Structures are given as structure tokens and as C-alpha cells.
Tab-separated table of N, CA and C in Angstrom:
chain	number	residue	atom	x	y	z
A	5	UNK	N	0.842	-1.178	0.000
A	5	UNK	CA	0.000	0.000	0.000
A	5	UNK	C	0.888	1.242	0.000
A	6	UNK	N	0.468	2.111	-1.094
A	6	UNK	CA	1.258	3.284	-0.800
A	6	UNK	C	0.792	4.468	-0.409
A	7	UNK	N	1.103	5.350	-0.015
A	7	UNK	CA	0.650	6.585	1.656
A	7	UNK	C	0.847	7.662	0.237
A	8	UNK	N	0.560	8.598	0.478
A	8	UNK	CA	0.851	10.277	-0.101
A	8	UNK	C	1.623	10.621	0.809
A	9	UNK	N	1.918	11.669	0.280
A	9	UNK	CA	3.299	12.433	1.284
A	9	UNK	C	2.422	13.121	2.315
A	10	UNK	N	1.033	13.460	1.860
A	10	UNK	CA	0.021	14.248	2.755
A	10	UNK	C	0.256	13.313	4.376
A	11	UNK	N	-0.190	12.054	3.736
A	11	UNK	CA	-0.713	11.096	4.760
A	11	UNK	C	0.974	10.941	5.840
A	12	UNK	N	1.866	10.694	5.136
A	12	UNK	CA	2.829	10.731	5.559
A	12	UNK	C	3.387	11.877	6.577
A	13	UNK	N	3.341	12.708	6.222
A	13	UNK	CA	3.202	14.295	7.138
A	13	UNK	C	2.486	14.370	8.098
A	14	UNK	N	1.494	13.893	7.770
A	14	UNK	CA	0.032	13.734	8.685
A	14	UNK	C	0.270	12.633	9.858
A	15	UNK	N	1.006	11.954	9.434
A	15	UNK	CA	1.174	10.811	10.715
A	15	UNK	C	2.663	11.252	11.448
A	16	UNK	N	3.215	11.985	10.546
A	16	UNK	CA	4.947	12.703	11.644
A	16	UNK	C	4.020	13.204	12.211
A	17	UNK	N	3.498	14.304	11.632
A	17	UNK	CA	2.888	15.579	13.223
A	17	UNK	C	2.364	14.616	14.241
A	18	UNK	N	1.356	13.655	13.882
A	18	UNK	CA	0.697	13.254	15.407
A	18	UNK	C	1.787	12.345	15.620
A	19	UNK	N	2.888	11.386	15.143
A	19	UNK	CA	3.720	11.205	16.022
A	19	UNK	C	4.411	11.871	16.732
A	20	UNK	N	5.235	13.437	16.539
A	20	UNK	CA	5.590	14.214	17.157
A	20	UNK	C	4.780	14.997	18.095
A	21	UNK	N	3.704	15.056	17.825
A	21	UNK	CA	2.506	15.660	19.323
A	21	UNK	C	2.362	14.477	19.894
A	22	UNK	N	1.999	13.510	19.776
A	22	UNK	CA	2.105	12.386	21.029
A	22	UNK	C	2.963	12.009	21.642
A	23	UNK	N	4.281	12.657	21.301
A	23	UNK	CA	5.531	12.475	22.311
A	23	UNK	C	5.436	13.632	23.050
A	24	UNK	N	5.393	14.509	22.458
A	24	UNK	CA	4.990	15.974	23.288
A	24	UNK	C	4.279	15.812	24.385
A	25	UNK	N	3.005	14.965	24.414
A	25	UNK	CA	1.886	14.934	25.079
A	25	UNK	C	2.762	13.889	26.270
A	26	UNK	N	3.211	12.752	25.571
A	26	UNK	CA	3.278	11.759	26.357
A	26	UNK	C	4.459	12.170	27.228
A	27	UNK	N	5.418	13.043	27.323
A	27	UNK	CA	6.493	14.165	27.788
A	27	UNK	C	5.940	14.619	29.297
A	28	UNK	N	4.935	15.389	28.252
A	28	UNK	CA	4.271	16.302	29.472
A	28	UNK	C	3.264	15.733	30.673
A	29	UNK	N	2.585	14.442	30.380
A	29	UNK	CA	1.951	13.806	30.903
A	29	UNK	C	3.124	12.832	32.240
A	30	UNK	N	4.160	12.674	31.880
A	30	UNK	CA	5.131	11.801	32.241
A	30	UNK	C	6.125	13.061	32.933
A	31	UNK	N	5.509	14.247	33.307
A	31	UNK	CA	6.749	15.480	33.798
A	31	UNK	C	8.295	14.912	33.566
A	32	UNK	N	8.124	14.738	32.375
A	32	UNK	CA	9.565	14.890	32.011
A	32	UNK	C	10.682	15.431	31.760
A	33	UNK	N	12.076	15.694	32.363
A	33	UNK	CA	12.469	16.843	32.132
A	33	UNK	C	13.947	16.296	31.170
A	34	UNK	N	13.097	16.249	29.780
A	34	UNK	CA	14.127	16.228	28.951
A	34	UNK	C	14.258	16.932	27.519
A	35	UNK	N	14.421	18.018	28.181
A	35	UNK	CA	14.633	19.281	27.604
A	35	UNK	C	15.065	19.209	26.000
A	36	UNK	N	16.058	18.627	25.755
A	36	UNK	CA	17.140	18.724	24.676
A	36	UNK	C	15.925	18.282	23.773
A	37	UNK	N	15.434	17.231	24.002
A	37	UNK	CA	14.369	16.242	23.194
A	37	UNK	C	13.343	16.951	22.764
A	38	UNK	N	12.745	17.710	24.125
A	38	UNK	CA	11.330	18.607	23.654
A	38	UNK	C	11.516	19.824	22.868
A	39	UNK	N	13.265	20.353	22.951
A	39	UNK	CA	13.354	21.483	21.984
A	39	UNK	C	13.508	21.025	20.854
A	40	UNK	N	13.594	20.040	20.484
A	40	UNK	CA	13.935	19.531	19.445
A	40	UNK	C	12.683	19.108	18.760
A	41	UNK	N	12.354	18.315	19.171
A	41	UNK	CA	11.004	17.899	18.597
A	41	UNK	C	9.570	19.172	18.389
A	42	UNK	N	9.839	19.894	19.768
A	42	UNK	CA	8.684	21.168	19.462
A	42	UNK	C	9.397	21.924	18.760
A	43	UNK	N	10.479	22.612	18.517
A	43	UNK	CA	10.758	23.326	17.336
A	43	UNK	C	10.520	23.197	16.182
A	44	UNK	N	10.714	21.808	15.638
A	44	UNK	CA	10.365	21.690	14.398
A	44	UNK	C	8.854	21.210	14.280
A	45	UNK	N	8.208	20.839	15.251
A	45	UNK	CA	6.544	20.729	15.329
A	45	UNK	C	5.703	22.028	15.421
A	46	UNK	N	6.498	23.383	15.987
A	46	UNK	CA	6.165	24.556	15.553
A	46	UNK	C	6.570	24.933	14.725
A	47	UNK	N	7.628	24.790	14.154
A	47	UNK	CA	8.000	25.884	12.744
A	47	UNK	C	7.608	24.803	11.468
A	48	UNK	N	7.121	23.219	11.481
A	48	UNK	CA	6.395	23.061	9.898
A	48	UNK	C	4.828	22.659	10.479
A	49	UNK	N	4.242	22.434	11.623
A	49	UNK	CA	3.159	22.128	11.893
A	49	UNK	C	2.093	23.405	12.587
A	50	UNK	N	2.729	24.344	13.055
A	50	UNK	CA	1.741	25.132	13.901
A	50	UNK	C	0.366	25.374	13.890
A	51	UNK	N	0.048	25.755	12.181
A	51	UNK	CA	-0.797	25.995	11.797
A	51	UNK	C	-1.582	24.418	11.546
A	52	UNK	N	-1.477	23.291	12.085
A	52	UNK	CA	-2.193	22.477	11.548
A	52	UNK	C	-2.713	22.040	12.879
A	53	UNK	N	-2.047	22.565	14.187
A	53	UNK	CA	-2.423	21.598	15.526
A	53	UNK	C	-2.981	22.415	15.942
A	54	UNK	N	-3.937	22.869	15.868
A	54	UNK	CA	-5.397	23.859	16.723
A	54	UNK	C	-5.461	24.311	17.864
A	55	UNK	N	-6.091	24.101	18.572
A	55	UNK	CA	-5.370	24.399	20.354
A	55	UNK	C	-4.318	24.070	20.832
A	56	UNK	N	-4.146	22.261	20.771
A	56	UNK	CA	-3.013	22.168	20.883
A	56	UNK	C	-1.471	23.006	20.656
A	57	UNK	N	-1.419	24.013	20.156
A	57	UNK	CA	-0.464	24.636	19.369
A	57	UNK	C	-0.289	25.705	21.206
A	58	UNK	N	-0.885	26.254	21.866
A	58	UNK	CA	-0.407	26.975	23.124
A	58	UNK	C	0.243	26.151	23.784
A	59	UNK	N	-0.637	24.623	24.503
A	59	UNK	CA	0.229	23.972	25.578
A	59	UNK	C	1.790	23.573	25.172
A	60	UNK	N	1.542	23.240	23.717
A	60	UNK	CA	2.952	23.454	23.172
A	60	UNK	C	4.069	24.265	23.112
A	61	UNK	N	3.824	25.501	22.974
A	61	UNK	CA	4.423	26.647	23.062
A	61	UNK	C	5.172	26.718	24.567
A	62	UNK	N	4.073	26.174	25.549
A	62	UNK	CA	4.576	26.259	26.976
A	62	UNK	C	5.637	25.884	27.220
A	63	UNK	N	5.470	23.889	26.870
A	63	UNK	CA	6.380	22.858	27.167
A	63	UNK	C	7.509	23.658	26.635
A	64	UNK	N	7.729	23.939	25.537
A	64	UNK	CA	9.097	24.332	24.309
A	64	UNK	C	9.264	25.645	25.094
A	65	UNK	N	8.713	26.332	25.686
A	65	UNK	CA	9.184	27.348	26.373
A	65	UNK	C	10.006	27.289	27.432
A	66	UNK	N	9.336	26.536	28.079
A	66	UNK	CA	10.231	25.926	29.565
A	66	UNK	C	11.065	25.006	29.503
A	67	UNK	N	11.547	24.494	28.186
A	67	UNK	CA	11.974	23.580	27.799
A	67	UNK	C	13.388	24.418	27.671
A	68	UNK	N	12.946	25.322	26.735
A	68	UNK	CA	14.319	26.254	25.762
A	68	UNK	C	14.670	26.817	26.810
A	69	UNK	N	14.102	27.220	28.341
A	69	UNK	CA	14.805	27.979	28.878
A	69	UNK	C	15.863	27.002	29.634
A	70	UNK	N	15.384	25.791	29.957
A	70	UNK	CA	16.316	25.186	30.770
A	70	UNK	C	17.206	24.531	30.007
A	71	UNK	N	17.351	24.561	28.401
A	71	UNK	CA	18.227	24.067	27.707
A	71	UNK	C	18.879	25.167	27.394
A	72	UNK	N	18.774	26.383	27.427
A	72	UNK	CA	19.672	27.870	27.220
A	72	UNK	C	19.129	28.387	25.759
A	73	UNK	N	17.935	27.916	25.108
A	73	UNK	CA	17.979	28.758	23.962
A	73	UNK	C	17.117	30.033	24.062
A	74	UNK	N	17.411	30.639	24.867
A	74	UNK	CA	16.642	31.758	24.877
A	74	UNK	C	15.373	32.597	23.574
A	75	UNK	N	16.372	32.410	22.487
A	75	UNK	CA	15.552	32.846	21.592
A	75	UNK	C	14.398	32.545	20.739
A	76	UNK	N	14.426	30.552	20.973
A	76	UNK	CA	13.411	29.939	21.216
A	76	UNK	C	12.472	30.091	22.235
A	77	UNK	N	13.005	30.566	23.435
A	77	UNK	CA	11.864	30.903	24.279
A	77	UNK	C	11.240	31.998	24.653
A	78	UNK	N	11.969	32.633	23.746
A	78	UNK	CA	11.256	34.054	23.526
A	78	UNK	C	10.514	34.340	22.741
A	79	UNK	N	10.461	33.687	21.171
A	79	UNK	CA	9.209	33.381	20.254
A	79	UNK	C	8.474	32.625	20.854
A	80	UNK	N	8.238	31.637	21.584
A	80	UNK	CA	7.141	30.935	22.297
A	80	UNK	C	6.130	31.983	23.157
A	81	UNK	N	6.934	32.609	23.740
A	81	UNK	CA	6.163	33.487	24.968
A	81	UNK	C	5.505	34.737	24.343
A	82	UNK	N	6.368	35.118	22.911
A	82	UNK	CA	5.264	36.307	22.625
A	82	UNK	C	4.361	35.374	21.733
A	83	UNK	N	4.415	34.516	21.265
A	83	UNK	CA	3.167	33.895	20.618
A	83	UNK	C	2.087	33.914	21.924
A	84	UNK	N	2.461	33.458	23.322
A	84	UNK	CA	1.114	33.065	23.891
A	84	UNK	C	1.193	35.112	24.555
A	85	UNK	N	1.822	35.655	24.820
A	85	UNK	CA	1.548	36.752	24.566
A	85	UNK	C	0.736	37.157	24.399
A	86	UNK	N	0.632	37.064	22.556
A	86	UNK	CA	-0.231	37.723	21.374
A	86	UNK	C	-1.725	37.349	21.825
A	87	UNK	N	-1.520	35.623	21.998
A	87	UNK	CA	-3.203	34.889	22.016
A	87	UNK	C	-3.679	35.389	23.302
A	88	UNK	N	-2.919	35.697	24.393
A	88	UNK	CA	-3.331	35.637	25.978
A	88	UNK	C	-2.833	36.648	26.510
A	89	UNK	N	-3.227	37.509	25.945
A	89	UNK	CA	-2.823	38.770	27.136
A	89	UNK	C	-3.031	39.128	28.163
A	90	UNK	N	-2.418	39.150	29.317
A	90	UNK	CA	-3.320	40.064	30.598
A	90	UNK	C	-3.120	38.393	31.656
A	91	UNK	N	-2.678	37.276	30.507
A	91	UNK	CA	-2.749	36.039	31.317
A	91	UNK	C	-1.870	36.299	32.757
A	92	UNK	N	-2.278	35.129	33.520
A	92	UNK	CA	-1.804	35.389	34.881
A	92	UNK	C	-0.082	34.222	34.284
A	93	UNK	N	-1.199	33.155	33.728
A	93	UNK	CA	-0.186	32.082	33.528
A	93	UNK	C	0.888	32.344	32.201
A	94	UNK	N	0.440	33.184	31.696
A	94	UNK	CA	1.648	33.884	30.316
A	94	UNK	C	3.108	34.909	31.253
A	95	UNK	N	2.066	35.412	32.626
A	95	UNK	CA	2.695	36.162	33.657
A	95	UNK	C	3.799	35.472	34.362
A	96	UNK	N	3.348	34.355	35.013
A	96	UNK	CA	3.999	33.384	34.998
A	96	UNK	C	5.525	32.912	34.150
A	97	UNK	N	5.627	32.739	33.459
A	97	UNK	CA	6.147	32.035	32.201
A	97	UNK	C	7.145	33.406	31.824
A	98	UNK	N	6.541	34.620	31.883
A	98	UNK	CA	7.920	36.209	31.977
A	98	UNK	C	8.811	36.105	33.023
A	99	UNK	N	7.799	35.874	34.276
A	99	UNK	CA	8.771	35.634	35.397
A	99	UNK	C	10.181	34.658	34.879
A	100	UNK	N	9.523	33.586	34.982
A	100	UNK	CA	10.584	32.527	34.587
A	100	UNK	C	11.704	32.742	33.769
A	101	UNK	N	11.266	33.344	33.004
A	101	UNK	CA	12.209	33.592	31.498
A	101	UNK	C	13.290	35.057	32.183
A	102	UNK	N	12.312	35.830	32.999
A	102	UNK	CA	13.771	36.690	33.465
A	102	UNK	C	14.654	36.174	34.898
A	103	UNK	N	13.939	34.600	35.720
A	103	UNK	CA	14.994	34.353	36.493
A	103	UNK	C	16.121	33.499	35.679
A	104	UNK	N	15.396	32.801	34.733
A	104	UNK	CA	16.701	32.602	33.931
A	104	UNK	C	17.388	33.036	33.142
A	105	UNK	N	17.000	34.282	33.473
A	105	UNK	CA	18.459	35.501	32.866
A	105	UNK	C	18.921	36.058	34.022
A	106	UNK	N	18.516	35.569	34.923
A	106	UNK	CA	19.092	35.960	36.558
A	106	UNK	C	18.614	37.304	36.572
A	107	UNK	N	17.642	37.573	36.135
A	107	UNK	CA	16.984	39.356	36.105
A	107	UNK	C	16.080	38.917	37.645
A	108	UNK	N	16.086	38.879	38.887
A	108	UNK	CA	15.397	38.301	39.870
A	108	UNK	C	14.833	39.815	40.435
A	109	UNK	N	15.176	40.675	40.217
A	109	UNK	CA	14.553	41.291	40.477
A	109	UNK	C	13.260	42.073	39.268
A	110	UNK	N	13.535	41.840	38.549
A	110	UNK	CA	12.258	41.751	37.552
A	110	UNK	C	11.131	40.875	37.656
A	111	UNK	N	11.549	40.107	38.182
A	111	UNK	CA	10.733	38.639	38.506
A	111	UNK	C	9.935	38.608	39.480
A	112	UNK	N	10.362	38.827	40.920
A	112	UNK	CA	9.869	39.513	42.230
A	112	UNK	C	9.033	40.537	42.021
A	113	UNK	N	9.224	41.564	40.948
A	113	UNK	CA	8.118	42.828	40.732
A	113	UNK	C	6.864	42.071	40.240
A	114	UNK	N	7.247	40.991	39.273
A	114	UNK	CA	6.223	40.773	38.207
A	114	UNK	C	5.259	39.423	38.818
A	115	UNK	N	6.037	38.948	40.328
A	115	UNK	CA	5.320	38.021	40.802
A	115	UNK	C	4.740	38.753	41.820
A	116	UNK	N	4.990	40.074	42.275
A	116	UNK	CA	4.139	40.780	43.576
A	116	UNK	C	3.001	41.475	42.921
């Protein structure tokens, strides 16, 4: 039997979101893996995983910060940003991103 490349594509993404899922379900902290895999599940899939596409953003956020790519986790956070403004839990997630720039006192303002 032969697949289309559609179908083929179609079964990477949900293999790569069900590791995602199965990651996050399993508090896993293996960073290297989830930047890896959510990077490229956001930059050729974003537009195809529907909601799913925020909790994602999260994982790969908190992911990139504890793996050092900052600049990955800085496109993550203004994406949920953009969708969630005013969030407590996007609030959250700034904090984080400036104690791991050791900005702690930015962090302390933005958690009081």
C-alpha cells in the first residue's frame, strides 16, 4: 500500500505531538528532546495543531529555557503573549524567562 506524502506528514505531526503529550503527561524533564522535537513541530506544523499549538508553546518554552535557547523561548512566549494577554499564567512564564536571565529582580516585581 502506498501513503501520499500528505498522509505521511500527517502521521509525523501526530507522532511528534504524542511524544509531546506523552512528555508532558510523564513530567519529564528532557529538555534537549522537547526542543527539538517542538521546534520543528512549531515551525512546519503550527498551523495544523489547533489548540493544541499553546500547551505546546509552553512545554518548548520551559523547555528552551532550561536548555539555554533563549531565543526559542522568547518566540514561544510572545506567541502566547499575542493569544493571551493580561494572562496570569503567560505572567507566569515572563517571570521565569527573566529568572533565567538571573533578572530576579524583575521577577519579584512581576510576581508581587
Amino acid at each position: 500500500m502506498k501513503y501520499s506524502s500528505s498522509h505521511t506528514l500527517y502521521c509525523l505531526k501526530e507522532e511528534m505531538r504524542d511524544k509531546m503529550r506523552k512528555w508532558r503527561e510523564e513530567n519529564s524533564r528532557n529538555s534537549e528532546q522537547i526542543v527539538e522535537v517542538g521546534e520543528e513541530l512549531i515551525n512546519e506544523y503550527a498551523s495544523k495543531l489547533g489548540d493544541d499549538i499553546w500547551i505546546i508553546y509552553e512545554q518548548v518554552m520551559i523547555a528552551a529555557l532550561d536548555y539555554g535557547r533563549d531565543d526559542l523561548a522568547l518566540f514561544c512566549l510572545q506567541e502566547l503573549r499575542r493569544q493571551f494577554p493580561g494572562s496570569h499564567r503567560v505572567k507566569r512564564l515572563t517571570g521565569m524567562r527573566f529568572e533565567a536571565m538571573e533578572r530576579y529582580d524583575d521577577a519579584i516585581q512581576l510576581y508581587d
